[in-house]
Structure formats: structure tokens, C-alpha cells
């Protein structure tokens, strides 16, 4: 696999000097095209730590973040009048397009009827039925972010099993759940580097194995002390790692054999289809989490459980002392969330929408692969439904360690910036591209052509 050990070695098959020169040219073009954003953002926005409302807005590979004027469908327009086809889509939060009409209508309707009440309304009653019907698990709760939902679901898992250890896959991403912020380094579990303000050894109650490594999984579960395995069905938010044939069946068999619950986090892999990767591939989780796009862009998440887990939870609650459970936030399960979720589930996350997304994502995958082959670059493309990633390494990846080694920050940043200057926005933290129901064929072709032009320039 192409790596990087010093400044003279090619990064992803491209000489470092060529990457640096390309990025410098693209940065200057970016600045010239955005005088108003430069004036407002080059020195940071007043009143915000690090000059941005959320610190990771500084992680975009542009010289400074541009200021958005409007976001509609699959298009962003900045305050300088530049329009970009948006394939980032809020890193999945707007996977179904910006402000889908049914969701916007539901928000307007609910705004006249109250935004938060701590009591259910008609939409809430309907959403419970829709979630069970859509995702297969019978019983649900609502939170505000996938991080919250994962945290609460893990708390339930620990409560009903009487075990305090969880298992994650190296390189995983489950939001900012503390105990998942671990990794393997030289085969040894450590806290993830760069973790701010963490004073605990998170590996004390978290076991880590590599994705797709069934023997390591079996060995880790053998002690019978793991409450829950938390897993994305496809590893994302890094260089994408697909499950090898038989992996999910082995994961489910092993967890059941050792009395360990299985939590499937579909926050990114909902790109697979209307019921996520779980429904498309017949997975059978005990716990299920979905955040980001479930309310069409309104902050919301859901977490569901099987009948067996719910019965065990009820037994646990009957025996425990009353008062705080450590789960739930005041603004979760508010009427605005339910209005937006109902509209999304009924009118936006449709079979027809996913057919459109799948078709165009396959077209994008084909276009990217053709460009890579045409220019002889040691890269490949991975896709799960409407989610596509190019990876600056030659072979499909097997696990988190390989994904980390394949990450090429300097090269990826240059490509991202080049795509912005050619009217296409992709996710800033990795090479993720999403196709939405609002995305058009011409926009996919524009991205493929821009990628081809950049690949040609980098590979000369």
C-alpha cells in the first residue's frame, strides 16, 4: 500500500512537490473567487472560539471557510454568488437534500403549534409505528444526536447484561461516545490521540479488535464479560472498509453465543436503502441507532431495541432505585423533531428516492473509477448505496489499521480544494460523496469530470 515516510516519497502515487504546487494554485483561485467570505472569515468570525461556531469548521481544506447564503436541494450558494453542487450534504445530515419540501412544510406547520412540550403529540404516535415498520425493531426512543443515542443504548446494554465492558472495531466512529474513542497502536489498545480533556484510560472498559477479524472477535468475546459490540455495518468516517463475506453472520453468531448484545449504528450506512444496511442485508441487531438525516436536517436521532432487550430493561428498572437513569435530554423527543421525522419517513425516505440515489451513485462510482484507471493512479473507489468514497491507495481495505495507513491528508486536501474551485463540495474529513434525491445526473457528471481533470493534472 502506498504510504508516506518522508518528503521525497510519493503520496498516493503523486510527488509531494506536485501536490503542494497544485494546492497553492488552487488556494489562490479560491481566494480570488470569494472576496466577501475572505473579508468575513479570513481572520475568524467575531465572538467564536477559533473564529468558527463549531471548531471542526476549521478542518475544511480551504484557506478559510466560505459563508453560505443558501442551501437548497443539492446546491449551496455562498455570499460571493458561487454555486456548488453539494455532495457533502452536511456529512449525511442533509442526505436527502437541503430543506426537502415535505420537511419544510412540516416545520412551518409545527412552528404554529409549539416547538417543545415534554409530551407526545399526534406525530409522535405515528413515528413510533413508522420506526418499527421501517427498521424491524419493535420499541424505540428519541434523542437529539446519534452520539446521545449510542450512549443511551450502551447504558441499557450494560444495565441488562450486568457487564461493564464493550467492544469496538479499530478505527470506528460512533460520534463522541467516550468509550469508543480508542484505537490500536502497534497492536496495543490506547486512548485515541488528540482526545481533549480526557483523564481516564478508556481502554479499561473497552476492548478493541480489527474489523473483519473473526478469530480476534471470538477471542475477545470468550471471557464472557462484554456487554455489547457496537458496530457500523460498514466502517465509515475514515477510508471506507466494507465487510468481508460472512463477517456479519459470524459477528451475530458469536455475540449470541457469548451473551453479548449487538448494537448496529446506521448513522452513515443509512445510505444503503430505506431500512439501512440492516434491512438490505438481513442483520438482526439487539439495538439499533440512527441519527443525522432521520429528520431531514432537524437535529434528531432514534434508538430501538428488540422485545427481549426491552423485557430485560423493564425487569432491571423494576429492581433499581428510582430517580435518574442517566439517559435523555430535556429537548429530546420534542414536537418539532417528530413533525420532521414523520415527513421524512413518510414522504422523503422513499423507495423511489433510493432508486434514484443508487442509480446516480453507481454512475459516479463508474466515472471515478474510469478517471483513476485513465491516469494510472494507485487509488480505488468504495461505495455503499448512495455513499461513495475515493481512496488514495490501491486495494480494498480490510480493517481500521489499513484505513489509517491509506489516509493521505495532503493529497486529499488538494483534491478537495480543486473540486471546490470546479463547483463541487465533498466531505472535509475524508473523501466521502453522497448522492441525494435532489442530485441530478448533470451534477454527478460535473463531479466526475472535475475529478478527472484534477487526476490528470496530478498525474502528469
CSV table of C-alpha atoms in Angstrom, one decimal:
chain,number,residue,atom,x,y,z
A,1,UNK,CA,0.0,0.0,0.0
A,2,UNK,CA,1.3,3.4,-0.9
A,3,UNK,CA,2.5,5.2,2.3
A,4,UNK,CA,4.4,8.3,3.3
A,5,UNK,CA,7.7,8.2,5.2
A,6,UNK,CA,9.5,11.4,4.1
A,7,UNK,CA,9.1,14.4,1.8
A,8,UNK,CA,10.7,12.6,-1.1
A,9,UNK,CA,8.3,9.6,-1.3
A,10,UNK,CA,5.2,9.8,-3.4
A,11,UNK,CA,1.9,10.3,-1.6
A,12,UNK,CA,-0.8,8.1,-3.3
A,13,UNK,CA,1.4,7.9,-6.3
A,14,UNK,CA,1.9,11.7,-6.6
A,15,UNK,CA,5.1,13.6,-5.8
A,16,UNK,CA,4.7,15.8,-2.8
A,17,UNK,CA,6.1,18.9,-4.6
A,18,UNK,CA,3.4,18.5,-7.3
A,19,UNK,CA,0.7,18.3,-4.6
A,20,UNK,CA,2.0,21.4,-2.9
A,21,UNK,CA,2.2,23.4,-6.1
A,22,UNK,CA,-1.3,22.3,-7.2
A,23,UNK,CA,-2.8,23.2,-3.8
A,24,UNK,CA,-1.0,26.6,-3.8
A,25,UNK,CA,-2.5,27.5,-7.2
A,26,UNK,CA,-6.0,26.3,-6.1
A,27,UNK,CA,-5.8,28.3,-2.9
A,28,UNK,CA,-5.1,31.5,-4.8
A,29,UNK,CA,-8.0,30.8,-7.1
A,30,UNK,CA,-10.3,30.1,-4.2
A,31,UNK,CA,-9.3,33.5,-2.5
A,32,UNK,CA,-9.9,35.4,-5.7
A,33,UNK,CA,-13.4,33.9,-6.1
A,34,UNK,CA,-14.5,34.8,-2.6
A,35,UNK,CA,-13.6,38.4,-1.5
A,36,UNK,CA,-16.7,38.7,0.7
A,37,UNK,CA,-16.1,35.4,2.5
A,38,UNK,CA,-12.4,36.3,2.8
A,39,UNK,CA,-13.3,39.6,4.5
A,40,UNK,CA,-15.6,37.9,7.0
A,41,UNK,CA,-13.8,34.7,7.7
A,42,UNK,CA,-10.0,35.0,6.9
A,43,UNK,CA,-9.5,36.4,10.4
A,44,UNK,CA,-12.3,34.3,12.0
A,45,UNK,CA,-15.8,35.2,12.9
A,46,UNK,CA,-16.1,37.6,15.9
A,47,UNK,CA,-17.2,36.1,19.1
A,48,UNK,CA,-16.4,32.5,18.3
A,49,UNK,CA,-13.7,30.3,19.7
A,50,UNK,CA,-11.2,29.6,16.9
A,51,UNK,CA,-13.3,32.0,14.8
A,52,UNK,CA,-16.0,29.5,13.9
A,53,UNK,CA,-19.2,28.4,15.6
A,54,UNK,CA,-18.0,24.8,15.8
A,55,UNK,CA,-14.3,24.0,16.0
A,56,UNK,CA,-14.3,21.4,13.2
A,57,UNK,CA,-15.4,24.1,10.7
A,58,UNK,CA,-11.7,24.9,10.6
A,59,UNK,CA,-11.0,21.4,9.3
A,60,UNK,CA,-12.2,22.3,5.8
A,61,UNK,CA,-9.2,22.2,3.5
A,62,UNK,CA,-9.9,25.7,2.0
A,63,UNK,CA,-7.8,28.7,3.1
A,64,UNK,CA,-10.9,29.9,5.0
A,65,UNK,CA,-14.5,28.6,5.2
A,66,UNK,CA,-16.8,30.3,2.8
A,67,UNK,CA,-20.0,31.8,4.2
A,68,UNK,CA,-23.2,30.1,3.0
A,69,UNK,CA,-26.0,32.2,1.7
A,70,UNK,CA,-28.5,29.5,0.7
A,71,UNK,CA,-28.6,25.7,0.7
A,72,UNK,CA,-31.4,24.2,-1.4
A,73,UNK,CA,-31.7,20.7,-2.8
A,74,UNK,CA,-28.2,19.6,-3.7
A,75,UNK,CA,-26.8,23.1,-4.2
A,76,UNK,CA,-25.0,25.5,-1.9
A,77,UNK,CA,-24.5,29.2,-2.8
A,78,UNK,CA,-22.1,31.4,-0.9
A,79,UNK,CA,-22.3,35.1,-0.2
A,80,UNK,CA,-20.0,35.8,-3.2
A,81,UNK,CA,-22.5,34.2,-5.6
A,82,UNK,CA,-20.5,30.9,-6.2
A,83,UNK,CA,-22.8,27.9,-6.6
A,84,UNK,CA,-21.5,24.4,-5.7
A,85,UNK,CA,-23.1,21.0,-6.2
A,86,UNK,CA,-23.2,19.7,-2.6
A,87,UNK,CA,-22.0,16.1,-2.3
A,88,UNK,CA,-21.1,16.6,1.4
A,89,UNK,CA,-24.7,17.3,2.4
A,90,UNK,CA,-23.9,18.2,6.0
A,91,UNK,CA,-21.8,15.0,6.3
A,92,UNK,CA,-25.0,13.0,5.9
A,93,UNK,CA,-27.3,15.3,8.0
A,94,UNK,CA,-28.8,16.6,4.7
A,95,UNK,CA,-28.5,13.3,2.9
A,96,UNK,CA,-32.0,13.7,1.4
A,97,UNK,CA,-31.2,17.3,0.2
A,98,UNK,CA,-31.4,20.6,1.9
A,99,UNK,CA,-34.9,21.5,3.2
A,100,UNK,CA,-36.9,18.8,1.5
A,101,UNK,CA,-40.3,20.3,0.7
A,102,UNK,CA,-42.3,17.9,3.0
A,103,UNK,CA,-40.0,18.6,5.9
A,104,UNK,CA,-40.1,22.4,5.4
A,105,UNK,CA,-43.9,22.2,5.3
A,106,UNK,CA,-44.0,20.1,8.5
A,107,UNK,CA,-41.7,22.6,10.2
A,108,UNK,CA,-43.9,25.5,9.3
A,109,UNK,CA,-46.9,23.7,10.5
A,110,UNK,CA,-45.4,22.7,13.8
A,111,UNK,CA,-44.0,26.2,14.4
A,112,UNK,CA,-47.5,27.4,14.8
A,113,UNK,CA,-48.4,24.7,17.3
A,114,UNK,CA,-45.4,24.7,19.6
A,115,UNK,CA,-41.8,23.5,19.5
A,116,UNK,CA,-41.3,21.7,22.8
A,117,UNK,CA,-43.7,20.3,25.3
A,118,UNK,CA,-42.3,17.2,27.0
A,119,UNK,CA,-45.4,15.4,26.0
A,120,UNK,CA,-46.3,13.4,22.9
A,121,UNK,CA,-48.4,14.7,20.0
A,122,UNK,CA,-50.1,13.0,17.1
A,123,UNK,CA,-46.9,13.0,15.1
A,124,UNK,CA,-45.1,11.2,17.9
A,125,UNK,CA,-47.7,8.4,17.9
A,126,UNK,CA,-47.3,7.9,14.2
A,127,UNK,CA,-43.5,8.0,14.2
A,128,UNK,CA,-43.3,5.1,16.7
A,129,UNK,CA,-45.3,2.9,14.3
A,130,UNK,CA,-43.2,4.1,11.3
A,131,UNK,CA,-39.9,3.3,13.0
A,132,UNK,CA,-41.0,-0.2,13.9
A,133,UNK,CA,-42.3,-0.8,10.4
A,134,UNK,CA,-39.2,0.6,8.7
A,135,UNK,CA,-36.4,-0.8,10.7
A,136,UNK,CA,-37.8,-4.0,12.2
A,137,UNK,CA,-37.2,-3.5,15.9
A,138,UNK,CA,-40.4,-3.0,17.9
A,139,UNK,CA,-39.6,-0.4,20.6
A,140,UNK,CA,-38.0,3.0,20.2
A,141,UNK,CA,-36.7,6.1,22.0
A,142,UNK,CA,-35.8,9.5,20.6
A,143,UNK,CA,-32.7,11.6,21.2
A,144,UNK,CA,-31.1,14.6,19.6
A,145,UNK,CA,-27.8,13.3,18.2
A,146,UNK,CA,-26.5,9.8,17.3
A,147,UNK,CA,-23.9,10.3,20.0
A,148,UNK,CA,-26.6,10.6,22.6
A,149,UNK,CA,-28.5,7.6,21.1
A,150,UNK,CA,-25.4,5.4,21.1
A,151,UNK,CA,-24.5,6.5,24.7
A,152,UNK,CA,-28.0,5.7,25.9
A,153,UNK,CA,-28.2,2.3,24.1
A,154,UNK,CA,-24.8,1.3,25.6
A,155,UNK,CA,-26.1,2.2,29.0
A,156,UNK,CA,-29.1,-0.1,28.5
A,157,UNK,CA,-26.8,-2.9,27.3
A,158,UNK,CA,-24.7,-2.6,30.4
A,159,UNK,CA,-27.7,-2.5,32.7
A,160,UNK,CA,-29.4,-5.5,31.3
A,161,UNK,CA,-26.3,-7.7,31.0
A,162,UNK,CA,-24.7,-6.7,34.3
A,163,UNK,CA,-21.4,-6.4,32.4
A,164,UNK,CA,-19.4,-3.2,32.1
A,165,UNK,CA,-17.1,-3.7,29.1
A,166,UNK,CA,-18.0,-3.0,25.4
A,167,UNK,CA,-16.2,-4.0,22.2
A,168,UNK,CA,-15.5,-1.7,19.3
A,169,UNK,CA,-13.6,-2.1,16.0
A,170,UNK,CA,-10.3,-0.3,15.5
A,171,UNK,CA,-10.9,2.9,13.5
A,172,UNK,CA,-14.6,3.0,14.4
A,173,UNK,CA,-16.7,6.2,14.5
A,174,UNK,CA,-19.7,6.5,16.8
A,175,UNK,CA,-19.9,10.2,17.4
A,176,UNK,CA,-18.2,11.4,20.6
A,177,UNK,CA,-19.2,8.5,22.8
A,178,UNK,CA,-16.2,8.5,25.2
A,179,UNK,CA,-15.6,4.8,25.4
A,180,UNK,CA,-15.4,4.4,21.7
A,181,UNK,CA,-12.5,6.9,21.5
A,182,UNK,CA,-9.9,4.2,21.5
A,183,UNK,CA,-7.6,2.6,18.9
A,184,UNK,CA,-4.9,0.1,18.4
A,185,UNK,CA,-1.3,1.2,18.0
A,186,UNK,CA,1.2,-1.5,17.3
A,187,UNK,CA,-1.4,-4.0,18.4
A,188,UNK,CA,-1.9,-2.3,21.8
A,189,UNK,CA,-5.1,-0.5,22.9
A,190,UNK,CA,-4.7,3.2,23.7
A,191,UNK,CA,-6.9,6.3,24.0
A,192,UNK,CA,-7.3,7.9,20.6
A,193,UNK,CA,-4.6,10.5,20.1
A,194,UNK,CA,-5.7,14.1,20.3
A,195,UNK,CA,-8.6,13.4,22.7
A,196,UNK,CA,-9.1,16.7,24.5
A,197,UNK,CA,-9.5,16.8,28.3
A,198,UNK,CA,-9.9,13.0,28.8
A,199,UNK,CA,-8.4,12.0,32.2
A,200,UNK,CA,-9.4,8.3,32.1
A,201,UNK,CA,-7.9,5.2,30.5
A,202,UNK,CA,-10.8,4.4,28.2
A,203,UNK,CA,-9.3,1.1,27.3
A,204,UNK,CA,-10.1,-0.2,30.8
A,205,UNK,CA,-13.7,-0.9,29.9
A,206,UNK,CA,-13.4,-1.1,26.1
A,207,UNK,CA,-11.9,-4.0,24.1
A,208,UNK,CA,-10.7,-3.3,20.5
A,209,UNK,CA,-10.3,-5.7,17.6
A,210,UNK,CA,-9.9,-5.2,13.9
A,211,UNK,CA,-12.9,-5.1,11.6
A,212,UNK,CA,-13.3,-8.4,9.6
A,213,UNK,CA,-11.1,-10.3,12.0
A,214,UNK,CA,-13.4,-13.1,13.2
A,215,UNK,CA,-10.8,-15.0,15.2
A,216,UNK,CA,-9.9,-11.9,17.2
A,217,UNK,CA,-13.6,-11.2,17.7
A,218,UNK,CA,-14.2,-14.7,19.1
A,219,UNK,CA,-11.2,-14.4,21.4
A,220,UNK,CA,-12.3,-11.1,22.8
A,221,UNK,CA,-15.8,-12.3,23.5
A,222,UNK,CA,-14.6,-15.6,25.1
A,223,UNK,CA,-14.3,-14.3,28.6
A,224,UNK,CA,-18.0,-13.6,28.7
A,225,UNK,CA,-17.6,-10.1,30.2
A,226,UNK,CA,-18.6,-7.9,27.2
A,227,UNK,CA,-22.0,-6.3,27.4
A,228,UNK,CA,-22.2,-5.1,23.8
A,229,UNK,CA,-20.5,-4.9,20.5
A,230,UNK,CA,-21.1,-1.5,18.8
A,231,UNK,CA,-20.5,-1.6,15.1
A,232,UNK,CA,-21.2,0.2,11.9
A,233,UNK,CA,-22.1,-2.4,9.3
A,234,UNK,CA,-19.6,-0.7,7.0
A,235,UNK,CA,-16.7,1.3,8.6
A,236,UNK,CA,-17.0,4.9,7.6
A,237,UNK,CA,-15.7,8.4,8.6
A,238,UNK,CA,-12.3,7.1,7.6
A,239,UNK,CA,-11.2,5.4,4.4
A,240,UNK,CA,-14.3,3.2,3.9
A,241,UNK,CA,-13.9,-0.5,4.9
A,242,UNK,CA,-16.5,-3.0,3.6
A,243,UNK,CA,-17.4,-6.2,5.5
A,244,UNK,CA,-15.9,-9.3,4.0
A,245,UNK,CA,-18.4,-12.1,3.1
A,246,UNK,CA,-19.6,-13.9,6.2
A,247,UNK,CA,-18.4,-11.3,8.6
A,248,UNK,CA,-21.8,-10.1,9.8
A,249,UNK,CA,-23.1,-13.6,10.1
A,250,UNK,CA,-20.1,-14.5,12.3
A,251,UNK,CA,-20.5,-11.4,14.3
A,252,UNK,CA,-24.1,-12.2,15.1
A,253,UNK,CA,-23.4,-15.8,15.9
A,254,UNK,CA,-20.5,-15.0,18.2
A,255,UNK,CA,-22.3,-12.3,20.2
A,256,UNK,CA,-25.3,-14.6,20.8
A,257,UNK,CA,-23.1,-17.5,21.8
A,258,UNK,CA,-21.4,-15.3,24.5
A,259,UNK,CA,-24.5,-13.5,25.7
A,260,UNK,CA,-23.3,-10.2,24.3
A,261,UNK,CA,-25.7,-7.7,22.7
A,262,UNK,CA,-25.1,-6.3,19.2
A,263,UNK,CA,-25.7,-2.6,18.5
A,264,UNK,CA,-25.7,-1.6,14.9
A,265,UNK,CA,-25.1,2.1,14.2
A,266,UNK,CA,-26.6,3.1,10.9
A,267,UNK,CA,-26.0,6.8,11.1
A,268,UNK,CA,-23.8,6.8,7.9
A,269,UNK,CA,-24.9,3.5,6.3
A,270,UNK,CA,-28.5,4.6,6.0
A,271,UNK,CA,-27.2,5.4,2.5
A,272,UNK,CA,-27.8,1.7,1.7
A,273,UNK,CA,-31.6,1.8,1.4
A,274,UNK,CA,-34.8,2.8,3.2
A,275,UNK,CA,-34.2,0.4,6.0
A,276,UNK,CA,-30.5,0.9,6.1
A,277,UNK,CA,-27.8,-1.8,5.7
A,278,UNK,CA,-29.6,-3.8,8.4
A,279,UNK,CA,-32.8,-4.4,6.3
A,280,UNK,CA,-30.9,-4.7,3.0
A,281,UNK,CA,-28.6,-7.4,4.3
A,282,UNK,CA,-30.9,-9.1,6.9
A,283,UNK,CA,-28.9,-8.2,10.0
A,284,UNK,CA,-30.5,-8.9,13.3
A,285,UNK,CA,-29.3,-6.4,15.9
A,286,UNK,CA,-30.5,-6.2,19.5
A,287,UNK,CA,-30.1,-2.4,19.5
A,288,UNK,CA,-30.2,0.0,16.5
A,289,UNK,CA,-29.1,3.6,16.2
A,290,UNK,CA,-29.8,6.2,13.5
A,291,UNK,CA,-29.1,9.9,13.7
A,292,UNK,CA,-28.3,12.7,11.3
A,293,UNK,CA,-30.7,12.5,8.3
A,294,UNK,CA,-33.7,10.9,10.1
A,295,UNK,CA,-35.5,14.2,10.5
A,296,UNK,CA,-34.4,15.7,7.2
A,297,UNK,CA,-31.8,18.1,8.7
A,298,UNK,CA,-33.6,18.9,12.0
A,299,UNK,CA,-31.4,17.6,14.9
A,300,UNK,CA,-32.8,14.2,15.9
A,301,UNK,CA,-31.8,10.6,16.4
A,302,UNK,CA,-33.6,7.4,17.3
A,303,UNK,CA,-32.6,4.2,19.0
A,304,UNK,CA,-34.5,1.0,19.0
A,305,UNK,CA,-34.4,-2.4,20.8
A,306,UNK,CA,-35.7,-5.9,20.5
A,307,UNK,CA,-38.6,-7.2,22.6
A,308,UNK,CA,-36.1,-9.4,24.6
A,309,UNK,CA,-33.9,-6.4,25.5
A,310,UNK,CA,-37.0,-4.3,26.3
A,311,UNK,CA,-38.2,-7.0,28.7
A,312,UNK,CA,-34.8,-7.3,30.4
A,313,UNK,CA,-34.7,-3.5,30.7
A,314,UNK,CA,-38.2,-3.4,32.3
A,315,UNK,CA,-37.1,-6.1,34.8
A,316,UNK,CA,-34.0,-4.0,35.6
A,317,UNK,CA,-36.0,-0.9,36.1
A,318,UNK,CA,-38.4,-2.6,38.4
A,319,UNK,CA,-35.5,-3.6,40.7
A,320,UNK,CA,-33.4,-0.4,40.6
A,321,UNK,CA,-33.7,2.6,42.7
A,322,UNK,CA,-35.9,5.4,41.2
A,323,UNK,CA,-34.7,8.8,40.0
A,324,UNK,CA,-32.0,9.5,37.4
A,325,UNK,CA,-31.4,6.9,34.7
A,326,UNK,CA,-28.5,8.8,33.1
A,327,UNK,CA,-30.4,8.9,29.8
A,328,UNK,CA,-32.3,11.6,28.0
A,329,UNK,CA,-32.0,15.4,27.5
A,330,UNK,CA,-34.8,17.9,28.0
A,331,UNK,CA,-35.2,18.9,24.4
A,332,UNK,CA,-35.2,15.4,23.0
A,333,UNK,CA,-38.4,14.0,21.6
A,334,UNK,CA,-39.9,17.4,21.0
A,335,UNK,CA,-42.8,18.0,18.6
A,336,UNK,CA,-40.5,19.7,16.0
A,337,UNK,CA,-38.4,16.5,15.8
A,338,UNK,CA,-41.5,14.4,15.4
A,339,UNK,CA,-43.0,16.6,12.7
A,340,UNK,CA,-39.8,16.5,10.7
A,341,UNK,CA,-39.3,12.7,11.3
A,342,UNK,CA,-42.8,11.9,10.2
A,343,UNK,CA,-42.4,13.9,7.0
A,344,UNK,CA,-39.0,12.3,6.3
A,345,UNK,CA,-40.1,8.7,6.9
A,346,UNK,CA,-43.4,9.1,5.0
A,347,UNK,CA,-42.5,11.3,2.1
A,348,UNK,CA,-38.7,11.7,1.7
A,349,UNK,CA,-37.0,8.4,2.6
A,350,UNK,CA,-39.0,6.5,-0.1
A,351,UNK,CA,-38.1,3.5,-2.3
A,352,UNK,CA,-38.3,5.8,-5.3
A,353,UNK,CA,-35.8,8.2,-3.8
A,354,UNK,CA,-33.4,5.5,-3.0
A,355,UNK,CA,-33.6,4.0,-6.5
A,356,UNK,CA,-32.6,7.5,-7.9
A,357,UNK,CA,-29.8,7.8,-5.4
A,358,UNK,CA,-28.5,4.3,-6.1
A,359,UNK,CA,-28.6,4.8,-9.8
A,360,UNK,CA,-26.6,8.1,-9.8
A,361,UNK,CA,-24.2,6.8,-7.1
A,362,UNK,CA,-23.4,3.9,-9.4
A,363,UNK,CA,-22.8,6.3,-12.2
A,364,UNK,CA,-20.5,8.4,-10.0
A,365,UNK,CA,-18.6,5.3,-8.9
A,366,UNK,CA,-18.1,4.3,-12.6
A,367,UNK,CA,-16.9,7.8,-13.5
A,368,UNK,CA,-14.4,8.0,-10.7
A,369,UNK,CA,-13.0,4.5,-11.4
A,370,UNK,CA,-12.6,5.4,-15.1
A,371,UNK,CA,-10.6,8.6,-14.2
A,372,UNK,CA,-8.4,6.6,-11.8
A,373,UNK,CA,-7.7,4.0,-14.5
A,374,UNK,CA,-7.2,6.5,-17.2
A,375,UNK,CA,-4.4,8.3,-15.3
A,376,UNK,CA,-2.8,5.2,-13.9
A,377,UNK,CA,-3.2,6.2,-10.2
A,378,UNK,CA,-2.9,3.7,-7.4
A,379,UNK,CA,-6.3,4.5,-6.0
A,380,UNK,CA,-9.7,2.8,-5.7
A,381,UNK,CA,-13.4,3.6,-5.1
A,382,UNK,CA,-15.7,2.1,-2.4
A,383,UNK,CA,-19.5,2.5,-2.3
A,384,UNK,CA,-22.4,1.6,0.0
A,385,UNK,CA,-25.6,2.6,-1.7
A,386,UNK,CA,-25.7,6.4,-2.2
A,387,UNK,CA,-22.3,6.9,-0.3
A,388,UNK,CA,-19.2,6.9,-2.5
A,389,UNK,CA,-15.6,7.4,-1.5
A,390,UNK,CA,-12.3,7.5,-3.4
A,391,UNK,CA,-9.3,6.2,-1.5
A,392,UNK,CA,-5.8,7.1,-2.4
A,393,UNK,CA,-4.5,3.6,-2.0
A,394,UNK,CA,-4.6,0.7,-4.5
A,395,UNK,CA,-6.6,-2.1,-2.8
A,396,UNK,CA,-9.9,-2.5,-1.0
A,397,UNK,CA,-9.2,-2.1,2.7
A,398,UNK,CA,-9.8,-4.9,5.3
A,399,UNK,CA,-9.7,-3.0,8.7
A,400,UNK,CA,-9.1,0.2,10.6
A,401,UNK,CA,-5.3,-0.1,10.5
A,402,UNK,CA,-5.3,-0.3,6.8
A,403,UNK,CA,-7.7,2.6,6.6
A,404,UNK,CA,-5.4,4.7,8.7
A,405,UNK,CA,-2.4,3.8,6.6
A,406,UNK,CA,-4.4,4.7,3.4
A,407,UNK,CA,-5.3,8.2,4.6
A,408,UNK,CA,-3.3,10.8,2.7
A,409,UNK,CA,-4.2,14.2,4.2
A,410,UNK,CA,-2.0,16.4,2.0
A,411,UNK,CA,-3.2,14.8,-1.2
A,412,UNK,CA,-6.8,14.6,-0.2
A,413,UNK,CA,-6.9,18.3,0.9
A,414,UNK,CA,-5.5,19.3,-2.5
A,415,UNK,CA,-8.2,17.3,-4.3
A,416,UNK,CA,-10.9,18.7,-2.1
A,417,UNK,CA,-9.9,22.3,-2.8
A,418,UNK,CA,-9.6,21.6,-6.5
A,419,UNK,CA,-13.1,20.2,-6.5
A,420,UNK,CA,-14.5,23.3,-4.7
A,421,UNK,CA,-12.9,25.5,-7.4
A,422,UNK,CA,-14.6,23.4,-10.0
A,423,UNK,CA,-18.0,23.7,-8.4
A,424,UNK,CA,-18.2,20.5,-6.3
A,425,UNK,CA,-18.2,20.2,-2.5
A,426,UNK,CA,-17.4,16.8,-0.8
A,427,UNK,CA,-17.0,16.0,2.9
A,428,UNK,CA,-14.0,17.7,4.6
A,429,UNK,CA,-12.8,14.9,6.9
A,430,UNK,CA,-12.4,12.1,4.3
A,431,UNK,CA,-13.3,11.6,0.7
A,432,UNK,CA,-17.0,11.0,1.1
A,433,UNK,CA,-19.6,11.9,-1.5
A,434,UNK,CA,-23.3,11.5,-1.1
A,435,UNK,CA,-26.0,11.4,-3.8
A,436,UNK,CA,-29.4,12.8,-2.7
A,437,UNK,CA,-32.9,12.6,-4.2
A,438,UNK,CA,-32.3,16.2,-5.4
A,439,UNK,CA,-29.0,15.4,-7.1
A,440,UNK,CA,-29.2,15.5,-10.9
A,441,UNK,CA,-27.3,13.4,-13.5
A,442,UNK,CA,-25.6,16.5,-14.8
A,443,UNK,CA,-24.3,17.3,-11.3
A,444,UNK,CA,-22.8,13.8,-11.0
A,445,UNK,CA,-21.2,14.1,-14.4
A,446,UNK,CA,-19.8,17.5,-13.3
A,447,UNK,CA,-18.1,15.9,-10.3
A,448,UNK,CA,-16.7,13.0,-12.3
A,449,UNK,CA,-15.3,15.5,-14.9
A,450,UNK,CA,-13.8,17.7,-12.2
A,451,UNK,CA,-12.2,14.7,-10.5
A,452,UNK,CA,-10.8,13.6,-13.9
A,453,UNK,CA,-9.3,17.0,-14.6
A,454,UNK,CA,-7.6,17.1,-11.2
A,455,UNK,CA,-6.3,13.5,-11.6
A,456,UNK,CA,-4.9,14.4,-14.9
A,457,UNK,CA,-3.0,17.4,-13.5
A,458,UNK,CA,-1.7,15.5,-10.5
A,459,UNK,CA,-0.6,12.5,-12.6
A,460,UNK,CA,1.3,14.3,-15.4
